[in-house]
Amino acid sequence: MQSLALIFGPDGWGNLLLEGALVTVALAVTTVPFGFGAGLLLAVLKGSKSAVIRGLCEGFTTFFRGIPDLLSLFLVYFGFQALIDRLGRLAGLPHVELNAFVAGVIALSVVVAAYSSEVWVGAIKSVAKGQIEAAQSLGLTPRQVFRRVVLPQLWRIALPGLGNIWTILLKDTSLISTLAVMDLLRAASEASRYTRSPLLFYSVAAGLYLVISIASGVLQAHLEQRTNKAYA
């Protein structure tokens, strides 16, 4: 009977588990450009000549790396909701409910930005100073040096570290289940609650997470091989 619970269709939970896995992947993929992009911006600002800007960026990174990711999710979800409600009252607009999926993307992007900023900082420092000095001697501005000399090399250097953060992000997406979003973990929880077969469905969820992680590792290895081909 337990095996029948995994079939697809109205009599099984296969559809729900598959949809949950797709939500998990969608959440992670949506978070990546915002999280990695914000992390790169933080890394650049950490090199600013302004002590205030550097301090704010370091404080941001320290704060969100130092608190649990679940707490970050709650702070963003309830904090943004309170901000939306306040702005709505000031503007005389009706109540707007913050979408839980959007809140998850924002919260995870903030966490990913905090962690990836350190990877980007290390990548920036790994670019040979001689290349930067040569570009400056040619009359390039600091912005042009970064865009034409430093930035094209960052992806190759940062890829291993960013890949590790992606793996952590895949697991952290399960936190969104606390906001009643039907991700993979939430789907497994619902199925186990109705069928009273927690071991079966949590094992299936673990297997699906593992499959996604392995596929991500294969893709990362392929990307690293391609980016390093010119340096072989």
PDB file of C-alpha atoms in Angstrom:
ATOM      1  CA  MET A   1       0.000   0.000   0.000  1.00  0.00           C
ATOM      2  CA  GLN A   2       2.874   2.389   0.751  1.00  0.00           C
ATOM      3  CA  SER A   3       4.304   1.953  -2.748  1.00  0.00           C
ATOM      4  CA  LEU A   4       0.921   2.866  -4.230  1.00  0.00           C
ATOM      5  CA  ALA A   5       1.084   6.188  -2.375  1.00  0.00           C
ATOM      6  CA  LEU A   6       3.940   7.260  -4.654  1.00  0.00           C
ATOM      7  CA  ILE A   7       2.059   6.773  -7.927  1.00  0.00           C
ATOM      8  CA  PHE A   8       1.037   9.710 -10.090  1.00  0.00           C
ATOM      9  CA  GLY A   9      -2.618  10.584 -10.374  1.00  0.00           C
ATOM     10  CA  PRO A  10      -5.523  11.260  -8.012  1.00  0.00           C
ATOM     11  CA  ASP A  11      -4.795   8.171  -5.901  1.00  0.00           C
ATOM     12  CA  GLY A  12      -1.120   8.918  -5.241  1.00  0.00           C
ATOM     13  CA  TRP A  13       1.216  11.625  -4.008  1.00  0.00           C
ATOM     14  CA  GLY A  14       3.677  11.528  -6.902  1.00  0.00           C
ATOM     15  CA  ASN A  15       2.273  14.660  -8.538  1.00  0.00           C
ATOM     16  CA  LEU A  16       2.534  16.675  -5.342  1.00  0.00           C
ATOM     17  CA  LEU A  17       6.116  15.557  -4.705  1.00  0.00           C
ATOM     18  CA  LEU A  18       7.116  16.385  -8.284  1.00  0.00           C
ATOM     19  CA  GLU A  19       5.476  19.809  -8.088  1.00  0.00           C
ATOM     20  CA  GLY A  20       7.239  20.404  -4.773  1.00  0.00           C
ATOM     21  CA  ALA A  21      10.588  19.516  -6.328  1.00  0.00           C
ATOM     22  CA  LEU A  22       9.917  21.957  -9.181  1.00  0.00           C
ATOM     23  CA  VAL A  23       9.067  24.709  -6.677  1.00  0.00           C
ATOM     24  CA  THR A  24      12.326  23.981  -4.833  1.00  0.00           C
ATOM     25  CA  VAL A  25      14.383  24.260  -8.019  1.00  0.00           C
ATOM     26  CA  ALA A  26      12.458  27.360  -9.155  1.00  0.00           C
ATOM     27  CA  LEU A  27      13.081  29.062  -5.815  1.00  0.00           C
ATOM     28  CA  ALA A  28      16.811  28.330  -5.943  1.00  0.00           C
ATOM     29  CA  VAL A  29      17.190  29.349  -9.598  1.00  0.00           C
ATOM     30  CA  THR A  30      15.249  32.581  -9.034  1.00  0.00           C
ATOM     31  CA  THR A  31      17.378  33.440  -6.011  1.00  0.00           C
ATOM     32  CA  VAL A  32      20.763  32.931  -7.711  1.00  0.00           C
ATOM     33  CA  PRO A  33      20.936  36.035  -9.967  1.00  0.00           C
ATOM     34  CA  PHE A  34      19.760  38.335  -7.174  1.00  0.00           C
ATOM     35  CA  GLY A  35      21.951  36.764  -4.497  1.00  0.00           C
ATOM     36  CA  PHE A  36      25.129  36.472  -6.552  1.00  0.00           C
ATOM     37  CA  GLY A  37      24.580  39.889  -8.146  1.00  0.00           C
ATOM     38  CA  ALA A  38      24.089  41.583  -4.786  1.00  0.00           C
ATOM     39  CA  GLY A  39      27.093  39.690  -3.432  1.00  0.00           C
ATOM     40  CA  LEU A  40      29.283  41.021  -6.250  1.00  0.00           C
ATOM     41  CA  LEU A  41      28.048  44.548  -5.567  1.00  0.00           C
ATOM     42  CA  LEU A  42      28.881  44.135  -1.873  1.00  0.00           C
ATOM     43  CA  ALA A  43      32.357  42.856  -2.754  1.00  0.00           C
ATOM     44  CA  VAL A  44      33.018  45.885  -4.939  1.00  0.00           C
ATOM     45  CA  LEU A  45      31.734  48.292  -2.275  1.00  0.00           C
ATOM     46  CA  LYS A  46      33.963  46.636   0.332  1.00  0.00           C
ATOM     47  CA  GLY A  47      36.861  48.004  -1.671  1.00  0.00           C
ATOM     48  CA  SER A  48      35.474  51.539  -1.534  1.00  0.00           C
ATOM     49  CA  LYS A  49      37.613  54.401  -0.302  1.00  0.00           C
ATOM     50  CA  SER A  50      34.778  55.418   2.019  1.00  0.00           C
ATOM     51  CA  ALA A  51      35.107  53.907   5.479  1.00  0.00           C
ATOM     52  CA  VAL A  52      31.362  54.352   6.019  1.00  0.00           C
ATOM     53  CA  ILE A  53      30.453  52.307   2.941  1.00  0.00           C
ATOM     54  CA  ARG A  54      32.973  49.620   3.832  1.00  0.00           C
ATOM     55  CA  GLY A  55      31.634  49.490   7.386  1.00  0.00           C
ATOM     56  CA  LEU A  56      28.012  49.186   6.268  1.00  0.00           C
ATOM     57  CA  CYS A  57      28.856  46.369   3.855  1.00  0.00           C
ATOM     58  CA  GLU A  58      30.896  44.500   6.445  1.00  0.00           C
ATOM     59  CA  GLY A  59      28.111  44.973   8.989  1.00  0.00           C
ATOM     60  CA  PHE A  60      25.526  43.618   6.545  1.00  0.00           C
ATOM     61  CA  THR A  61      27.668  40.575   5.800  1.00  0.00           C
ATOM     62  CA  THR A  62      28.459  39.912   9.455  1.00  0.00           C
ATOM     63  CA  PHE A  63      24.824  40.209  10.517  1.00  0.00           C
ATOM     64  CA  PHE A  64      23.287  37.864   7.957  1.00  0.00           C
ATOM     65  CA  ARG A  65      26.130  35.351   8.184  1.00  0.00           C
ATOM     66  CA  GLY A  66      25.834  35.362  11.966  1.00  0.00           C
ATOM     67  CA  ILE A  67      22.101  34.688  12.380  1.00  0.00           C
ATOM     68  CA  PRO A  68      20.201  31.510  11.411  1.00  0.00           C
ATOM     69  CA  ASP A  69      18.858  31.498   7.866  1.00  0.00           C
ATOM     70  CA  LEU A  70      15.369  30.735   9.183  1.00  0.00           C
ATOM     71  CA  LEU A  71      15.498  33.903  11.278  1.00  0.00           C
ATOM     72  CA  SER A  72      16.530  35.858   8.162  1.00  0.00           C
ATOM     73  CA  LEU A  73      13.465  34.475   6.409  1.00  0.00           C
ATOM     74  CA  PHE A  74      11.164  35.566   9.228  1.00  0.00           C
ATOM     75  CA  LEU A  75      12.767  39.006   9.475  1.00  0.00           C
ATOM     76  CA  VAL A  76      12.319  39.614   5.754  1.00  0.00           C
ATOM     77  CA  TYR A  77       8.822  38.144   5.557  1.00  0.00           C
ATOM     78  CA  PHE A  78       7.353  39.966   8.542  1.00  0.00           C
ATOM     79  CA  GLY A  79       9.557  43.041   8.103  1.00  0.00           C
ATOM     80  CA  PHE A  80       8.622  43.577   4.470  1.00  0.00           C
ATOM     81  CA  GLN A  81       4.982  42.912   5.265  1.00  0.00           C
ATOM     82  CA  ALA A  82       5.060  45.560   7.995  1.00  0.00           C
ATOM     83  CA  LEU A  83       6.760  48.004   5.610  1.00  0.00           C
ATOM     84  CA  ILE A  84       4.189  47.339   2.873  1.00  0.00           C
ATOM     85  CA  ASP A  85       1.333  47.829   5.356  1.00  0.00           C
ATOM     86  CA  ARG A  86       2.801  51.094   6.613  1.00  0.00           C
ATOM     87  CA  LEU A  87       3.395  52.501   3.134  1.00  0.00           C
ATOM     88  CA  GLY A  88      -0.074  51.367   2.105  1.00  0.00           C
ATOM     89  CA  ARG A  89      -1.689  53.218   4.988  1.00  0.00           C
ATOM     90  CA  LEU A  90       0.297  56.369   4.216  1.00  0.00           C
ATOM     91  CA  ALA A  91      -0.721  56.186   0.548  1.00  0.00           C
ATOM     92  CA  GLY A  92      -4.300  55.200   1.313  1.00  0.00           C
ATOM     93  CA  LEU A  93      -3.982  51.903  -0.562  1.00  0.00           C
ATOM     94  CA  PRO A  94      -5.752  48.645   0.313  1.00  0.00           C
ATOM     95  CA  HIS A  95      -3.955  45.915   2.222  1.00  0.00           C
ATOM     96  CA  VAL A  96      -1.463  43.921   0.127  1.00  0.00           C
ATOM     97  CA  GLU A  97      -0.298  40.487   1.280  1.00  0.00           C
ATOM     98  CA  LEU A  98       3.357  39.709   0.603  1.00  0.00           C
ATOM     99  CA  ASN A  99       3.634  36.535  -1.450  1.00  0.00           C
ATOM    100  CA  ALA A 100       5.456  33.829   0.524  1.00  0.00           C
ATOM    101  CA  PHE A 101       7.456  32.688  -2.506  1.00  0.00           C
ATOM    102  CA  VAL A 102       8.624  36.259  -3.161  1.00  0.00           C
ATOM    103  CA  ALA A 103       9.509  36.645   0.501  1.00  0.00           C
ATOM    104  CA  GLY A 104      11.540  33.451   0.268  1.00  0.00           C
ATOM    105  CA  VAL A 105      13.414  34.715  -2.775  1.00  0.00           C
ATOM    106  CA  ILE A 106      14.211  38.009  -1.040  1.00  0.00           C
ATOM    107  CA  ALA A 107      15.310  36.380   2.211  1.00  0.00           C
ATOM    108  CA  LEU A 108      17.468  33.732   0.547  1.00  0.00           C
ATOM    109  CA  SER A 109      18.941  36.361  -1.803  1.00  0.00           C
ATOM    110  CA  VAL A 110      20.023  38.390   1.203  1.00  0.00           C
ATOM    111  CA  VAL A 111      21.696  35.351   2.785  1.00  0.00           C
ATOM    112  CA  VAL A 112      23.336  34.289  -0.485  1.00  0.00           C
ATOM    113  CA  ALA A 113      24.568  37.852  -1.029  1.00  0.00           C
ATOM    114  CA  ALA A 114      26.202  37.868   2.403  1.00  0.00           C
ATOM    115  CA  TYR A 115      28.039  34.591   1.807  1.00  0.00           C
ATOM    116  CA  SER A 116      28.885  35.077  -1.867  1.00  0.00           C
ATOM    117  CA  SER A 117      30.337  38.532  -1.215  1.00  0.00           C
ATOM    118  CA  GLU A 118      33.267  36.850   0.549  1.00  0.00           C
ATOM    119  CA  VAL A 119      33.794  34.571  -2.453  1.00  0.00           C
ATOM    120  CA  TRP A 120      33.743  37.562  -4.796  1.00  0.00           C
ATOM    121  CA  VAL A 121      36.185  39.475  -2.588  1.00  0.00           C
ATOM    122  CA  GLY A 122      38.615  36.564  -2.721  1.00  0.00           C
ATOM    123  CA  ALA A 123      38.197  36.321  -6.488  1.00  0.00           C
ATOM    124  CA  ILE A 124      38.873  40.043  -6.952  1.00  0.00           C
ATOM    125  CA  LYS A 125      42.023  39.802  -4.845  1.00  0.00           C
ATOM    126  CA  SER A 126      43.162  36.793  -6.902  1.00  0.00           C
ATOM    127  CA  VAL A 127      43.405  38.815 -10.120  1.00  0.00           C
ATOM    128  CA  ALA A 128      47.098  39.567 -10.737  1.00  0.00           C
ATOM    129  CA  LYS A 129      47.971  43.139  -9.770  1.00  0.00           C
ATOM    130  CA  GLY A 130      50.243  43.345 -12.796  1.00  0.00           C
ATOM    131  CA  GLN A 131      47.226  43.100 -15.092  1.00  0.00           C
ATOM    132  CA  ILE A 132      45.496  45.940 -13.289  1.00  0.00           C
ATOM    133  CA  GLU A 133      48.619  48.094 -13.334  1.00  0.00           C
ATOM    134  CA  ALA A 134      49.104  47.407 -17.055  1.00  0.00           C
ATOM    135  CA  ALA A 135      45.506  48.440 -17.767  1.00  0.00           C
ATOM    136  CA  GLN A 136      45.926  51.610 -15.721  1.00  0.00           C
ATOM    137  CA  SER A 137      49.128  52.437 -17.605  1.00  0.00           C
ATOM    138  CA  LEU A 138      47.106  52.320 -20.816  1.00  0.00           C
ATOM    139  CA  GLY A 139      44.872  55.074 -19.474  1.00  0.00           C
ATOM    140  CA  LEU A 140      41.843  52.984 -18.482  1.00  0.00           C
ATOM    141  CA  THR A 141      39.660  54.373 -15.708  1.00  0.00           C
ATOM    142  CA  PRO A 142      39.038  52.272 -12.578  1.00  0.00           C
ATOM    143  CA  ARG A 143      35.574  51.402 -13.896  1.00  0.00           C
ATOM    144  CA  GLN A 144      36.993  50.312 -17.242  1.00  0.00           C
ATOM    145  CA  VAL A 145      39.705  48.276 -15.517  1.00  0.00           C
ATOM    146  CA  PHE A 146      37.090  46.431 -13.496  1.00  0.00           C
ATOM    147  CA  ARG A 147      34.745  45.868 -16.425  1.00  0.00           C
ATOM    148  CA  ARG A 148      37.349  44.840 -19.016  1.00  0.00           C
ATOM    149  CA  VAL A 149      40.108  43.222 -16.961  1.00  0.00           C
ATOM    150  CA  VAL A 150      38.839  42.089 -13.568  1.00  0.00           C
ATOM    151  CA  LEU A 151      35.209  41.121 -14.243  1.00  0.00           C
ATOM    152  CA  PRO A 152      35.879  38.645 -17.102  1.00  0.00           C
ATOM    153  CA  GLN A 153      38.170  36.642 -14.794  1.00  0.00           C
ATOM    154  CA  LEU A 154      35.980  36.648 -11.695  1.00  0.00           C
ATOM    155  CA  TRP A 155      33.562  33.973 -12.888  1.00  0.00           C
ATOM    156  CA  ARG A 156      36.327  31.407 -13.403  1.00  0.00           C
ATOM    157  CA  ILE A 157      37.956  32.114 -10.050  1.00  0.00           C
ATOM    158  CA  ALA A 158      34.736  32.333  -8.034  1.00  0.00           C
ATOM    159  CA  LEU A 159      32.906  29.383  -9.616  1.00  0.00           C
ATOM    160  CA  PRO A 160      34.007  26.677  -7.100  1.00  0.00           C
ATOM    161  CA  GLY A 161      32.982  28.824  -4.129  1.00  0.00           C
ATOM    162  CA  LEU A 162      29.725  29.877  -5.750  1.00  0.00           C
ATOM    163  CA  GLY A 163      28.997  26.232  -6.499  1.00  0.00           C
ATOM    164  CA  ASN A 164      29.272  25.407  -2.803  1.00  0.00           C
ATOM    165  CA  ILE A 165      26.894  28.236  -1.954  1.00  0.00           C
ATOM    166  CA  TRP A 166      24.442  26.922  -4.571  1.00  0.00           C
ATOM    167  CA  THR A 167      24.472  23.518  -2.848  1.00  0.00           C
ATOM    168  CA  ILE A 168      23.748  25.165   0.499  1.00  0.00           C
ATOM    169  CA  LEU A 169      20.996  27.234  -1.121  1.00  0.00           C
ATOM    170  CA  LEU A 170      19.274  24.101  -2.429  1.00  0.00           C
ATOM    171  CA  LYS A 171      19.011  22.813   1.130  1.00  0.00           C
ATOM    172  CA  ASP A 172      18.000  26.179   2.564  1.00  0.00           C
ATOM    173  CA  THR A 173      15.011  26.350   0.210  1.00  0.00           C
ATOM    174  CA  SER A 174      13.329  23.876   2.571  1.00  0.00           C
ATOM    175  CA  LEU A 175      12.969  26.736   5.061  1.00  0.00           C
ATOM    176  CA  ILE A 176      10.231  28.257   2.916  1.00  0.00           C
ATOM    177  CA  SER A 177       7.997  25.369   3.934  1.00  0.00           C
ATOM    178  CA  THR A 178       7.498  27.259   7.233  1.00  0.00           C
ATOM    179  CA  LEU A 179       5.600  29.881   5.217  1.00  0.00           C
ATOM    180  CA  ALA A 180       3.205  27.237   3.861  1.00  0.00           C
ATOM    181  CA  VAL A 181       4.777  27.223   0.382  1.00  0.00           C
ATOM    182  CA  MET A 182       4.342  23.792  -1.190  1.00  0.00           C
ATOM    183  CA  ASP A 183       7.997  23.002  -1.802  1.00  0.00           C
ATOM    184  CA  LEU A 184       9.479  19.510  -1.743  1.00  0.00           C
ATOM    185  CA  LEU A 185       9.761  19.296   2.046  1.00  0.00           C
ATOM    186  CA  ARG A 186       6.248  20.654   2.568  1.00  0.00           C
ATOM    187  CA  ALA A 187       4.871  18.157   0.043  1.00  0.00           C
ATOM    188  CA  ALA A 188       6.616  15.288   1.827  1.00  0.00           C
ATOM    189  CA  SER A 189       5.267  16.543   5.171  1.00  0.00           C
ATOM    190  CA  GLU A 190       1.690  16.719   3.839  1.00  0.00           C
ATOM    191  CA  ALA A 191       1.924  13.250   2.307  1.00  0.00           C
ATOM    192  CA  SER A 192       3.389  11.713   5.450  1.00  0.00           C
ATOM    193  CA  ARG A 193       0.734  13.345   7.629  1.00  0.00           C
ATOM    194  CA  TYR A 194      -2.179  11.986   5.588  1.00  0.00           C
ATOM    195  CA  THR A 195      -0.725   8.539   4.961  1.00  0.00           C
ATOM    196  CA  ARG A 196       1.072   8.161   8.312  1.00  0.00           C
ATOM    197  CA  SER A 197       4.171   6.987   6.417  1.00  0.00           C
ATOM    198  CA  PRO A 198       6.757   9.623   7.332  1.00  0.00           C
ATOM    199  CA  LEU A 199       9.782   7.417   6.714  1.00  0.00           C
ATOM    200  CA  LEU A 200       8.696   6.660   3.150  1.00  0.00           C
ATOM    201  CA  PHE A 201       8.008  10.222   2.049  1.00  0.00           C
ATOM    202  CA  TYR A 202      10.910  11.865   3.851  1.00  0.00           C
ATOM    203  CA  SER A 203      13.199   9.244   2.303  1.00  0.00           C
ATOM    204  CA  VAL A 204      11.809  10.054  -1.133  1.00  0.00           C
ATOM    205  CA  ALA A 205      12.311  13.776  -0.463  1.00  0.00           C
ATOM    206  CA  ALA A 206      15.901  13.104   0.614  1.00  0.00           C
ATOM    207  CA  GLY A 207      16.473  11.112  -2.581  1.00  0.00           C
ATOM    208  CA  LEU A 208      15.099  13.937  -4.738  1.00  0.00           C
ATOM    209  CA  TYR A 209      17.272  16.520  -2.974  1.00  0.00           C
ATOM    210  CA  LEU A 210      20.253  14.246  -3.541  1.00  0.00           C
ATOM    211  CA  VAL A 211      19.448  13.847  -7.251  1.00  0.00           C
ATOM    212  CA  ILE A 212      19.192  17.627  -7.689  1.00  0.00           C
ATOM    213  CA  SER A 213      22.487  18.130  -5.830  1.00  0.00           C
ATOM    214  CA  ILE A 214      24.296  15.511  -7.908  1.00  0.00           C
ATOM    215  CA  ALA A 215      22.966  17.009 -11.146  1.00  0.00           C
ATOM    216  CA  SER A 216      24.126  20.435  -9.957  1.00  0.00           C
ATOM    217  CA  GLY A 217      27.575  19.029  -9.185  1.00  0.00           C
ATOM    218  CA  VAL A 218      27.859  17.546 -12.674  1.00  0.00           C
ATOM    219  CA  LEU A 219      26.856  20.882 -14.221  1.00  0.00           C
ATOM    220  CA  GLN A 220      29.324  22.763 -12.036  1.00  0.00           C
ATOM    221  CA  ALA A 221      32.157  20.409 -13.015  1.00  0.00           C
ATOM    222  CA  HIS A 222      31.295  20.974 -16.685  1.00  0.00           C
ATOM    223  CA  LEU A 223      31.302  24.749 -16.240  1.00  0.00           C
ATOM    224  CA  GLU A 224      34.623  24.667 -14.402  1.00  0.00           C
ATOM    225  CA  GLN A 225      36.129  22.562 -17.163  1.00  0.00           C
ATOM    226  CA  ARG A 226      34.942  24.993 -19.822  1.00  0.00           C
ATOM    227  CA  THR A 227      36.087  28.116 -17.981  1.00  0.00           C
ATOM    228  CA  ASN A 228      39.511  26.623 -17.252  1.00  0.00           C
ATOM    229  CA  LYS A 229      40.084  25.278 -20.756  1.00  0.00           C
ATOM    230  CA  ALA A 230      41.956  28.392 -21.864  1.00  0.00           C
ATOM    231  CA  TYR A 231      44.235  28.131 -18.820  1.00  0.00           C
ATOM    232  CA  ALA A 232      45.117  24.448 -19.212  1.00  0.00           C
TER     233      ALA A 232
END
